[in-house]
């Protein structure tokens, strides 16, 4: 007697549909337009105006970003990720460790990180996983750039990652929407003055202790 063997049918695995190319392009155009307008006019710029600059309809904006917080978060994360790429390029393309630090600092200013970060207000989910992950990637690349310059004896050892981050933010942060673009001509001049002061050997002893990333988070 032949016994039939029962086999359980495995459910077919359904792959999530990949976004269409035109949808991805629209999303990138929205994020680019939002980044520009948030910097120029501040975080309260109407989403309708962002849609017009991006060349898409209002419904397209809301299809990608259900509310303003979602769009702001995407803009901040995209800028942080572009900053990470700038750091990676600086490390890969510059044989001089301090030159890599200089390149990274100036590139960070061009991304307007410091003008956008104040938009992460008290009503914004500062601990959203996407934002936390983007911040961590930035912290790691800054540490890598600085550690290489210190190991080469080119960066003074009494400065921490938090020192550089907060100094760069203060020097390159005209408030969004209040002359941010007109002040650009001074930003790189002031940043270079800061960078020259970071070179080793140090001409002086800094008061206090180096600012760590933990100090920066608590502040």
PDB file of N, CA and C in Angstrom, residues 25 27 82 92 95 107 118 139 147 150 167 187 195 214:
ATOM      1  N   UNK A  25      12.680  60.311  -7.901  1.00  0.00           N
ATOM      2  CA  UNK A  25      13.138  61.635  -8.338  1.00  0.00           C
ATOM      3  C   UNK A  25      12.301  62.731  -7.688  1.00  0.00           C
ATOM      4  N   UNK A  27      10.761  62.588  -4.827  1.00  0.00           N
ATOM      5  CA  UNK A  27      11.115  62.665  -3.406  1.00  0.00           C
ATOM      6  C   UNK A  27      12.402  63.468  -3.222  1.00  0.00           C
ATOM      7  N   UNK A  82      24.950  63.499   3.818  1.00  0.00           N
ATOM      8  CA  UNK A  82      25.844  64.149   2.863  1.00  0.00           C
ATOM      9  C   UNK A  82      27.129  64.601   3.556  1.00  0.00           C
ATOM     10  N   UNK A  92      39.577  59.686   2.023  1.00  0.00           N
ATOM     11  CA  UNK A  92      40.033  58.868   0.909  1.00  0.00           C
ATOM     12  C   UNK A  92      40.928  59.625  -0.062  1.00  0.00           C
ATOM     13  N   UNK A  95      45.994  62.853   1.294  1.00  0.00           N
ATOM     14  CA  UNK A  95      47.054  62.139   1.987  1.00  0.00           C
ATOM     15  C   UNK A  95      47.512  62.850   3.235  1.00  0.00           C
ATOM     16  N   UNK A 107      33.391  71.497   4.033  1.00  0.00           N
ATOM     17  CA  UNK A 107      32.284  70.827   3.350  1.00  0.00           C
ATOM     18  C   UNK A 107      31.048  70.774   4.245  1.00  0.00           C
ATOM     19  N   UNK A 118      18.857  73.732  14.183  1.00  0.00           N
ATOM     20  CA  UNK A 118      17.928  74.360  15.146  1.00  0.00           C
ATOM     21  C   UNK A 118      16.467  74.049  14.863  1.00  0.00           C
ATOM     22  N   UNK A 139      29.006  61.465  13.998  1.00  0.00           N
ATOM     23  CA  UNK A 139      29.952  61.434  15.114  1.00  0.00           C
ATOM     24  C   UNK A 139      31.139  60.528  14.792  1.00  0.00           C
ATOM     25  N   UNK A 147      40.961  61.730  14.802  1.00  0.00           N
ATOM     26  CA  UNK A 147      41.938  60.765  15.308  1.00  0.00           C
ATOM     27  C   UNK A 147      43.117  60.631  14.351  1.00  0.00           C
ATOM     28  N   UNK A 150      45.319  63.673  14.788  1.00  0.00           N
ATOM     29  CA  UNK A 150      46.064  63.615  16.051  1.00  0.00           C
ATOM     30  C   UNK A 150      47.201  62.606  15.956  1.00  0.00           C
ATOM     31  N   UNK A 167      32.076  74.446  17.930  1.00  0.00           N
ATOM     32  CA  UNK A 167      32.742  75.633  17.388  1.00  0.00           C
ATOM     33  C   UNK A 167      32.350  75.862  15.937  1.00  0.00           C
ATOM     34  N   UNK A 187      31.823  82.802   6.297  1.00  0.00           N
ATOM     35  CA  UNK A 187      31.862  81.524   7.006  1.00  0.00           C
ATOM     36  C   UNK A 187      33.195  80.825   6.836  1.00  0.00           C
ATOM     37  N   UNK A 195      40.454  76.571  12.257  1.00  0.00           N
ATOM     38  CA  UNK A 195      41.302  75.429  11.913  1.00  0.00           C
ATOM     39  C   UNK A 195      42.770  75.729  12.190  1.00  0.00           C
ATOM     40  N   UNK A 214      29.376  63.090  24.638  1.00  0.00           N
ATOM     41  CA  UNK A 214      28.389  62.959  25.709  1.00  0.00           C
ATOM     42  C   UNK A 214      28.069  64.331  26.305  1.00  0.00           C
TER      43      UNK A 214
END
